Coordinates of C-alpha atoms in Angstrom, one line a residue:
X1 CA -201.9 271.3 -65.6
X2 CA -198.6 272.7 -67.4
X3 CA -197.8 276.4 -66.8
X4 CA -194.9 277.7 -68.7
X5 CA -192.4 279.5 -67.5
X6 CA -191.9 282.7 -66.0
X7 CA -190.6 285.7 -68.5
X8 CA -187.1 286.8 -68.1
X9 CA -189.0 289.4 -66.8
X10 CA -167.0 318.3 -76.4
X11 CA -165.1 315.1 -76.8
X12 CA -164.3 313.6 -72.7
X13 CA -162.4 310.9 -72.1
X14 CA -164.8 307.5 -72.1
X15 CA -165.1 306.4 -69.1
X16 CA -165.1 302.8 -68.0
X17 CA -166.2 300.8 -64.9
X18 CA -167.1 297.7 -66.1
X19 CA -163.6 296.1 -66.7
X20 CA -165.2 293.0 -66.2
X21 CA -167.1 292.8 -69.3
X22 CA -164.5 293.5 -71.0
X23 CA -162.0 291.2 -72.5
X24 CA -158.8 291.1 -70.5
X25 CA -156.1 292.6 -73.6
X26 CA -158.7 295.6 -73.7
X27 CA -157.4 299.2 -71.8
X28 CA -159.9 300.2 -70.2
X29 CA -159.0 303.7 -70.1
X30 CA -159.2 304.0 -74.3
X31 CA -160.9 303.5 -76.7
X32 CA -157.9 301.6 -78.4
X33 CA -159.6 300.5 -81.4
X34 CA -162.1 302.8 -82.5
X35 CA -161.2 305.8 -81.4
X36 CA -159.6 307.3 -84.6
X37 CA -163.1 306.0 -86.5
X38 CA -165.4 307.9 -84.5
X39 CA -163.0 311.2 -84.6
X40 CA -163.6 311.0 -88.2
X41 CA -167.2 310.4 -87.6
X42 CA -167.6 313.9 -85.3
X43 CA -165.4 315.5 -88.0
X44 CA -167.8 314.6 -90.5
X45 CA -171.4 315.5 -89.4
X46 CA -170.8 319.0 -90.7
X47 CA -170.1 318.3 -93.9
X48 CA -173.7 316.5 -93.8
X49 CA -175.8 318.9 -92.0
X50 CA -174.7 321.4 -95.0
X51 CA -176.6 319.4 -97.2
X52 CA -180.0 320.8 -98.6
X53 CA -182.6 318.1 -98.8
X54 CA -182.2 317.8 -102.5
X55 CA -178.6 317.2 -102.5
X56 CA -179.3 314.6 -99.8
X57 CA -181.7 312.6 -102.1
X58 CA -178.9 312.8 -104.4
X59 CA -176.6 311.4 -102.4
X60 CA -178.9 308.6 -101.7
X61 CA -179.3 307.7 -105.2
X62 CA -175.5 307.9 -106.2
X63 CA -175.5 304.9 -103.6
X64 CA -178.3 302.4 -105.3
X65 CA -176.8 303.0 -108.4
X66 CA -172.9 301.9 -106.6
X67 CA -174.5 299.2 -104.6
X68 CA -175.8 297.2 -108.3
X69 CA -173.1 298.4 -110.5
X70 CA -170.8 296.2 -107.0
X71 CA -173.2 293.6 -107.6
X72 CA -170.6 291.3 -108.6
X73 CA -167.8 292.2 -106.3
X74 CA -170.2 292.0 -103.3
X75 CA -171.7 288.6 -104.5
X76 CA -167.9 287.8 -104.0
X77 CA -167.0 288.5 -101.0
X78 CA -170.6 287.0 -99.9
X79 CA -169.4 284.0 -101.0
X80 CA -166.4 284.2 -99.3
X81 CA -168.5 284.8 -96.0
X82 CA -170.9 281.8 -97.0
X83 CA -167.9 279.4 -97.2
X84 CA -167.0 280.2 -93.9
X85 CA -170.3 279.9 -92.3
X86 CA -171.0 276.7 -93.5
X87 CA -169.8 274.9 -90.4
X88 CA -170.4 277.6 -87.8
X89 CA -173.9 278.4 -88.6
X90 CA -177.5 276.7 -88.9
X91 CA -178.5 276.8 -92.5
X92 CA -181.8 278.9 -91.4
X93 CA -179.7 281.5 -90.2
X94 CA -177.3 281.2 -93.1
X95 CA -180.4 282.5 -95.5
X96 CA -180.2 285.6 -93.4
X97 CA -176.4 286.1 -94.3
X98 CA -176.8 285.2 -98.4
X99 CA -177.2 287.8 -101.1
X100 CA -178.5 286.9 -104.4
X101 CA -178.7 289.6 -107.3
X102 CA -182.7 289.7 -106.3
X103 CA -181.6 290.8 -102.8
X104 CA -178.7 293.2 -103.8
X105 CA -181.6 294.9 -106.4
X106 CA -183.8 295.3 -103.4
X107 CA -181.1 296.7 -100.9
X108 CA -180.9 299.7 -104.0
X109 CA -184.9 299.6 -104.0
X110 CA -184.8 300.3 -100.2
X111 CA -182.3 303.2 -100.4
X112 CA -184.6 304.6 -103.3
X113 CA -187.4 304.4 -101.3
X114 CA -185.6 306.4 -98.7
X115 CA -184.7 309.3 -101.1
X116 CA -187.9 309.5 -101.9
X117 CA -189.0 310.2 -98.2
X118 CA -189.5 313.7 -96.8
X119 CA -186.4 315.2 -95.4
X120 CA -187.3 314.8 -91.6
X121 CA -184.5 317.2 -90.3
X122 CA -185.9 321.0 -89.9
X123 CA -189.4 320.6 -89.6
X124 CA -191.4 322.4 -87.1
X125 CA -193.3 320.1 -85.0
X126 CA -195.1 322.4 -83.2
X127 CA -195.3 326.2 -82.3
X128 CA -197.1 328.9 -80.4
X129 CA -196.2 332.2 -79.4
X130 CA -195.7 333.0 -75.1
X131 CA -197.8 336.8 -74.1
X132 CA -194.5 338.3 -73.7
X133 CA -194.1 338.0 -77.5
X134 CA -192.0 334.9 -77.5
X135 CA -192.0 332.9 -80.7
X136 CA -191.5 329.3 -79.3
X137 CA -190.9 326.4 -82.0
X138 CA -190.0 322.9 -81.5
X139 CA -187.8 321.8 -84.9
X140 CA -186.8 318.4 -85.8
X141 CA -183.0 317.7 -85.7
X142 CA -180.3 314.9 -86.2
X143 CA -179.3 312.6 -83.3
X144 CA -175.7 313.0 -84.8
X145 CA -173.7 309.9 -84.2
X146 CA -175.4 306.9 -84.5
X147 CA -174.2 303.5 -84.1
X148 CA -175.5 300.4 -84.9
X149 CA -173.8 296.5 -84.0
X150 CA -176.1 293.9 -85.8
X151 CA -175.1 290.2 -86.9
X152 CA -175.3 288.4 -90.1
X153 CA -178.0 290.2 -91.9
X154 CA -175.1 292.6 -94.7
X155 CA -178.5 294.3 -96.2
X156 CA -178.9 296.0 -92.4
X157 CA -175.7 297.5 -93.9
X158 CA -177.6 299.6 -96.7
X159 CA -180.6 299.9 -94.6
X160 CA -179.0 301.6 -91.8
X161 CA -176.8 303.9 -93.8
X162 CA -179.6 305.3 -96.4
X163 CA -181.9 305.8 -93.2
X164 CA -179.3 307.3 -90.9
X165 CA -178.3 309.7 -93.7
X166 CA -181.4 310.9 -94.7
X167 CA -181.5 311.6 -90.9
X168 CA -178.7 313.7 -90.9
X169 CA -176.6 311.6 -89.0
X170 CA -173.4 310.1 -89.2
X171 CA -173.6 305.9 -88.7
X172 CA -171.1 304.1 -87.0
X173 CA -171.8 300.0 -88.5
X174 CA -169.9 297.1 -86.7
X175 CA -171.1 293.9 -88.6
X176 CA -170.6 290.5 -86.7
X177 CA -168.0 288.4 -88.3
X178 CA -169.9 286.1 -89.9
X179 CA -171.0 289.0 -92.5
X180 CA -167.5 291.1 -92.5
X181 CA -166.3 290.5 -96.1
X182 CA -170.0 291.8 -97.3
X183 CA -170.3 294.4 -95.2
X184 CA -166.9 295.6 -96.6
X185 CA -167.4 295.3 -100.1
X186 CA -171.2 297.1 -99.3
X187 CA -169.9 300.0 -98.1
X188 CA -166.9 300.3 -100.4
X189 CA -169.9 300.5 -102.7
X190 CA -171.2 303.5 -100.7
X191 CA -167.7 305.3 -100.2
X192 CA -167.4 305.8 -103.6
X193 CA -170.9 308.0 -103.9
X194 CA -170.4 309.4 -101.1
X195 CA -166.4 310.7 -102.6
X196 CA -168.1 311.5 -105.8
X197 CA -170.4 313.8 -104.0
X198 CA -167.0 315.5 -102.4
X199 CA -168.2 314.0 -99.3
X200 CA -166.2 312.6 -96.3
X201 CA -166.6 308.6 -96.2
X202 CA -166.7 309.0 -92.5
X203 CA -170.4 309.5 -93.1
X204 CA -170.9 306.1 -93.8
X205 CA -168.1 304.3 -91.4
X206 CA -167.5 300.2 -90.7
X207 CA -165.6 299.2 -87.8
X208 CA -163.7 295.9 -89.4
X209 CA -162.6 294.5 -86.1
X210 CA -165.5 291.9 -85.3
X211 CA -164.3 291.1 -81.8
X212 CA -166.1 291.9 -78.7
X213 CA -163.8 294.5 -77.8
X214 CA -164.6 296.4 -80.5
X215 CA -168.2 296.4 -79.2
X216 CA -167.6 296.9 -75.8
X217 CA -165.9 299.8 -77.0
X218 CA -168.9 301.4 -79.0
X219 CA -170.8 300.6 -75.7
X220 CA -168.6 302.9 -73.7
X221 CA -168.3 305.6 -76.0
X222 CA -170.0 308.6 -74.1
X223 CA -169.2 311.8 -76.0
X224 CA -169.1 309.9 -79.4
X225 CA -171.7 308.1 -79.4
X226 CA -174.7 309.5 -79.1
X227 CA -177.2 306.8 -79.9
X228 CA -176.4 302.8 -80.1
X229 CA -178.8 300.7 -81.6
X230 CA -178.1 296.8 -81.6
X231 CA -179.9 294.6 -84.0
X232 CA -179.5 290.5 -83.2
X233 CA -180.2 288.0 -81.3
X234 CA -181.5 288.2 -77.4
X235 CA -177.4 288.1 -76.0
X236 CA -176.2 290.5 -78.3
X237 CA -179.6 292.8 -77.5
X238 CA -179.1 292.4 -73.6
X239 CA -175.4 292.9 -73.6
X240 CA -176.0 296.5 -74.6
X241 CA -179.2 297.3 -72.7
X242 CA -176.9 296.0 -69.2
X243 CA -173.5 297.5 -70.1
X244 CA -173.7 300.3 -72.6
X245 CA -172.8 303.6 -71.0
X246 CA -174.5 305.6 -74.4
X247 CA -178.0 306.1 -74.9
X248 CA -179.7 302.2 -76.2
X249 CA -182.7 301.1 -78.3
X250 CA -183.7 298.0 -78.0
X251 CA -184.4 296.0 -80.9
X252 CA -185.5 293.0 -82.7
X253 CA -185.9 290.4 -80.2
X254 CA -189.6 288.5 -81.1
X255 CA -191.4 286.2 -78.8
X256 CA -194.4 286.7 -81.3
X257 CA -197.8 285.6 -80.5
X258 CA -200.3 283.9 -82.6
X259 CA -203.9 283.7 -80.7
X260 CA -206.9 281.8 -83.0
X261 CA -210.1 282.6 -81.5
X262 CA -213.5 280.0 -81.2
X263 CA -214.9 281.3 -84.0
X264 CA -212.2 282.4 -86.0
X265 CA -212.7 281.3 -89.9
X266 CA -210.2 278.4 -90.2
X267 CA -208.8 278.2 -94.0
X268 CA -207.7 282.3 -93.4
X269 CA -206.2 281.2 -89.7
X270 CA -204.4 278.3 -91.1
X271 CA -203.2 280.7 -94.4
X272 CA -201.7 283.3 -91.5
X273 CA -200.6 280.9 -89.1
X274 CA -198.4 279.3 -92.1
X275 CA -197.1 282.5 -93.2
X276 CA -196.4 283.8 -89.8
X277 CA -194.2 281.2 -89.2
X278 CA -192.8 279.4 -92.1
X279 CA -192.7 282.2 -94.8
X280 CA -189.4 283.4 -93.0
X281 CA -188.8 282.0 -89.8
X282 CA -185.1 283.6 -88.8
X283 CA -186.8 286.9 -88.5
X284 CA -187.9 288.4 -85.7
X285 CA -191.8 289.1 -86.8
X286 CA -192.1 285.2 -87.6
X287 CA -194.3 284.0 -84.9
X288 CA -193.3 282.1 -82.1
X289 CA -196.0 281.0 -80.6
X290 CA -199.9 279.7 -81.1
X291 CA -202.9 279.8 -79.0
X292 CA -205.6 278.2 -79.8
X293 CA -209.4 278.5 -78.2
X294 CA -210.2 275.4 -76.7
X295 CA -213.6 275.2 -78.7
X296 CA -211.9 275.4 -81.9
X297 CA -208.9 273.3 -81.0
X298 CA -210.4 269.9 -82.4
X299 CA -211.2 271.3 -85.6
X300 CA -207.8 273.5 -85.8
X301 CA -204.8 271.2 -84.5
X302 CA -205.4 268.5 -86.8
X303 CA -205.6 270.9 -89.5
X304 CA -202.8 272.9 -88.4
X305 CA -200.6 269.8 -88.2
X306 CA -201.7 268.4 -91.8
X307 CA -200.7 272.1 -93.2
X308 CA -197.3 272.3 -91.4
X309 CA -196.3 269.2 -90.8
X310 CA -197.6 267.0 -93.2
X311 CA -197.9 268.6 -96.6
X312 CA -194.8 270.5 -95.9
X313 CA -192.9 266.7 -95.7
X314 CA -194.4 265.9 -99.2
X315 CA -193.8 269.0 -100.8
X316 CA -189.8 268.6 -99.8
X317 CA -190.3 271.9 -97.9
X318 CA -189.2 271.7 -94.2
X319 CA -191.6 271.0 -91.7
X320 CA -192.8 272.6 -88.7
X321 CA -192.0 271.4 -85.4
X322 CA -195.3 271.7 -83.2
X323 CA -194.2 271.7 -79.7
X324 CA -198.0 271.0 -77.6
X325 CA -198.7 271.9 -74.4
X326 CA -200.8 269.0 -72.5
X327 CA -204.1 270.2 -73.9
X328 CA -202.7 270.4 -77.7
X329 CA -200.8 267.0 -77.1
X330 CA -204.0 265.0 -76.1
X331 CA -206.2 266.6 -78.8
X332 CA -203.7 265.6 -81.7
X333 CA -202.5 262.2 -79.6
X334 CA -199.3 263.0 -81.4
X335 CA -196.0 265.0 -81.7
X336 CA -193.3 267.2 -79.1
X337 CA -194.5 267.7 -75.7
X338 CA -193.9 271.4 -74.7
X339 CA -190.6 272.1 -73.1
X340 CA -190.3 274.4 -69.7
X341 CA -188.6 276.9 -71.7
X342 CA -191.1 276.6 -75.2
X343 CA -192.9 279.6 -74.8
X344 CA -190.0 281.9 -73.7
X345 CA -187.9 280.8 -76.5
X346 CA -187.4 282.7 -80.2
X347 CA -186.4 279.7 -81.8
X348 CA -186.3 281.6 -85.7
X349 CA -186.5 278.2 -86.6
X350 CA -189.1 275.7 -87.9
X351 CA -190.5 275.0 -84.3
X352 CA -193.7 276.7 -82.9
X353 CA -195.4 276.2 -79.6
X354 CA -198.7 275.6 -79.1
X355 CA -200.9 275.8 -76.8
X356 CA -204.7 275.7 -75.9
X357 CA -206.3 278.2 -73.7
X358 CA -210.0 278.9 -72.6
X359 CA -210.5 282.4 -73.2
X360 CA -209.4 285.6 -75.4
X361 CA -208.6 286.9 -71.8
X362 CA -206.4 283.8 -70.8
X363 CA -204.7 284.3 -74.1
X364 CA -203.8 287.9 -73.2
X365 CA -202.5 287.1 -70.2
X366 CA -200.6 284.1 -71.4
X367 CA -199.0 287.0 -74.4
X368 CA -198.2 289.5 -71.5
X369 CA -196.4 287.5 -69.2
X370 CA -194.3 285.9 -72.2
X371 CA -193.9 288.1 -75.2
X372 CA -190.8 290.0 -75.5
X373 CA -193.2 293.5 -76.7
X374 CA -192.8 292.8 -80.6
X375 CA -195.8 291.6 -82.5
X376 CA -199.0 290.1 -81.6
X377 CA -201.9 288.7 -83.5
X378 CA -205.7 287.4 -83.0
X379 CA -207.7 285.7 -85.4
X380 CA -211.3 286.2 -84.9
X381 CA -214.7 287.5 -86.3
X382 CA -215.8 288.9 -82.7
X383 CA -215.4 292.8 -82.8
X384 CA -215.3 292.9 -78.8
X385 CA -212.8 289.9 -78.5
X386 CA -210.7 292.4 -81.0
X387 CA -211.1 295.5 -79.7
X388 CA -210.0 294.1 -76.2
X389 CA -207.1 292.2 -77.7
X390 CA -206.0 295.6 -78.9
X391 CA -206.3 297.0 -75.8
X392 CA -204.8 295.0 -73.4
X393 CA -202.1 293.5 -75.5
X394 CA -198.7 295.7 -74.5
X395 CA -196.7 295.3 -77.8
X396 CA -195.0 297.4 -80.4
X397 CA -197.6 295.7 -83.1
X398 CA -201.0 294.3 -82.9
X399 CA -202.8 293.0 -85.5
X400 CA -206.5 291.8 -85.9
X401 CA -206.7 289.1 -88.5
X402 CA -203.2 289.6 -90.4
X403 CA -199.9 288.3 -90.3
X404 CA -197.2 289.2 -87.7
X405 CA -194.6 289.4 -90.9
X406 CA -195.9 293.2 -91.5
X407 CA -193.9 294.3 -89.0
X408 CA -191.5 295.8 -90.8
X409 CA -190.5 299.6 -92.3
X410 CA -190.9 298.8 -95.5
X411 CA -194.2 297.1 -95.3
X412 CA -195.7 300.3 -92.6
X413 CA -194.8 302.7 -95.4
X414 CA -191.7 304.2 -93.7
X415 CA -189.1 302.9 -96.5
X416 CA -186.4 301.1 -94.6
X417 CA -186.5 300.5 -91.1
X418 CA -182.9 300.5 -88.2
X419 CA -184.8 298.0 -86.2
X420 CA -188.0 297.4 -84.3
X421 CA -188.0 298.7 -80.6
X422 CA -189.4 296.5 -78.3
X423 CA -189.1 299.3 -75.6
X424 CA -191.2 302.6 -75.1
X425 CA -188.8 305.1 -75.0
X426 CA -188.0 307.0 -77.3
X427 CA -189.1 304.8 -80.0
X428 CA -191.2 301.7 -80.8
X429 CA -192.0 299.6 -83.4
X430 CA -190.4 300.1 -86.7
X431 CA -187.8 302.6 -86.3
X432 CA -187.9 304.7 -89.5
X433 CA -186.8 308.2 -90.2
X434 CA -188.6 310.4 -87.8
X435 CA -187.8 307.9 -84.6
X436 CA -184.2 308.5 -85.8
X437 CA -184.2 313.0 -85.1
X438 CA -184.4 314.8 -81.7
X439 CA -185.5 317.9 -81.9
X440 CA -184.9 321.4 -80.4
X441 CA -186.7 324.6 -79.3
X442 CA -185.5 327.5 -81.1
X443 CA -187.3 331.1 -79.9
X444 CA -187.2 334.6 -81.4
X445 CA -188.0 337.6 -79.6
X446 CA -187.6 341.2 -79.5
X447 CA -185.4 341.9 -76.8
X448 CA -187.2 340.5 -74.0
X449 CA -186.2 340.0 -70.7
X450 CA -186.7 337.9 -67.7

């Protein structure tokens, strides 16, 4: 029987001792690029911890009002970036870089929505007094320097900066090439609230060079730097996690499971299935993979296949590639055998892997050993099937009976979102504004002594 493959299971000198990462014109003894942008980034955080929470918000709203009165000048240089892709990337992927004035009105909305927020820096999570008379509080605080390296997504660019300010922290943005001329004009949008607020621009800071040195750089940047968080595909993701010297989230990366149950109602499993994976598919909540229950799987496939395959052809919409394991493959008698590589793959494409299993419990193991710890869903009307799918399942997101494309800051209530961890530590999930603060103990006493 096919099995699929295994998982792939105050300011010192930087330090480097990974020259071979690096590329060879790169010293690596400085931090010849970037170091002048992230002085001006440590100079700055002052300037933003003096802010009250209402002049925050204000802030924030001076920038959606600059980011659609730029509407036109960033629709330019988007353009400018579209040209150039047109050769050098899939068109999927290319939906991900375009702005329209639709999406440009929704980048303000999301940096609205983050005004809006409570101020998460200063709040006391917790506190209790120590028999000695010891007041002992623990208060939420900025990280301080936060950087983020994404790819072609320039809206990440107004996401990351409303969230990280609101945070208190300074953001350090490096934008892959394919999305430079956007992210320029985006945060010459932001500059000018930001200067008519009296406020440093350093706040809000883009590193223009879009070559891996740069990167590396950012990586290595202990005593700058005091969280990176990359957003992109799985190379760009594990190129931080096994070189960066500077504390790393890591985000984004969606192996996303599908499982439809034996008894699971089949017009509402066929509605999720098709928005899971076709309603966006270059994101990283679209759903990778399906499992289906081997006593449904007569009655499911075939449907499955007319929805995505089929109709999708005649409507002029582009249709799904079902790649079948053995059992799928002889049930339909048609279509892509499954690949060795099919179900460790996030193809963020039109191409979904299916396969049939025998039990909720083979399907959980089948989602442990393969998903990358993003977003998982089952589709059934059995409350114990559920519950232990809930259970067992180790991702960021599980859902019972809904779509994996709520995963998402926006759609959780926490305005816009820096990423989705797929780790444990510190955060997970949809990284909104309190999974961006530390926090601190302050205590007050009387003069006591130890």
């Amino acid at each position: 029987m096919y099995t699929p493959s295994d998982p792939l299971s105050c300011y010192p000198p930087p330090a480097f001792d990974r020259p071979d990462f690096l590329p060879m014109d790169t010293d690596p003894g400085e931090l010849t690029l970037t170091r002048p942008l992230l002085e001006e980034a440590l100079a700055a955080k002052p300037a933003l911890a003096a802010l009250s929470s209402e002049e925050k918000q204000g802030v924030l709203l001076s920038m959606a009002d600059a980011l659609e009165a730029a509407t036109d000048a960033i629709l330019a240089a988007n353009a400018l970036d579209l040209a150039a892709a047109q050769d050098t990337i899939a068109p999927v992927m290319q939906d991900r870089l375009r702005l329209t004035p639709g999406r440009i009105a929704d980048m303000a909305a999301g940096v609205r929505a983050v005004a809006q927020l409570p101020d998460p820096v200063g709040r006391t999570l917790s506190s209790h007094t120590l028999p000695n008379g010891l007041g002992v509080s623990k208060v939420s605080v900025p990280l301080g320097v936060i950087a983020i390296i994404y790819e072609s997504r320039p809206n990440v660019t107004s996401d990351a900066a409303s969230l990280t300010f609101q945070a208190g922290s300074v953001c350090v943005l490096r934008g892959g090439k394919e999305s430079i001329h956007s992210n320029t004009a985006i945060v010459a949008a932001l500059h000018q609230a930001l200067a008519a607020h009296q406020l440093p621009t350093a706040l809000v800071s883009l590193v223009t060079d879009t070559t891996r040195a740069s990167a590396n750089e950012l990586m290595q940047a202990v005593g700058y730097i005091d969280l990176l968080i990359p957003r992109g595909g799985a190379s760009l993701i594990q190129s931080c996690v096994d070189h960066a010297k500077v504390p790393c989230i890591q985000t984004g990366t969606g192996i996303c499971h599908i499982y439809v149950d034996g008894d699971a109602q089949l017009d509402k499993a066929l509605a999720v299935v098709e928005n899971a994976k076709t309603s966006r598919p270059s994101v990283c909540n679209a759903a990778e993979v399906c499992l289906v229950h081997r006593d449904i799987a007569p009655t499911f496939l075939p449907a499955l296949w007319q929805r995505l395959v089929a109709d999708r052809h005649q409507a002029g919409q582009p249709p799904v590639e079902l790649r079948l394991d053995p059992a799928a493959l002889a049930i339909l008698g048609k279509g892509i055998p499954a690949g060795y590589d099919d179900f460790d793959t996030e193809f963020l494409d039109y191409i979904l892997a299916v396969r049939v299993v025998d039990s909720v419990e083979e399907a959980i193991e089948h989602i442990n050993r393969h998903s990358t710890g993003h977003s998982e869903a089952i589709l059934t009307q059995t409350r114990a099937h559920a519950d232990l799918f809930t259970r067992l399942v180790d991702s960021a997101a599980v859902y019972v009976n809904a779509s994996t494309r709520f995963t998402d800051g926006g759609q959780f209530g926490l305005g816009c979102e820096m990423g989705i961890s797929t780790q444990k530590l510190h955060a997970r999930g949809p990284m909104g504004l309190e999974e961006l603060t530390s926090y601190k103990y302050v205590i007050t006493g009387d003069g006591q002594i130890r």
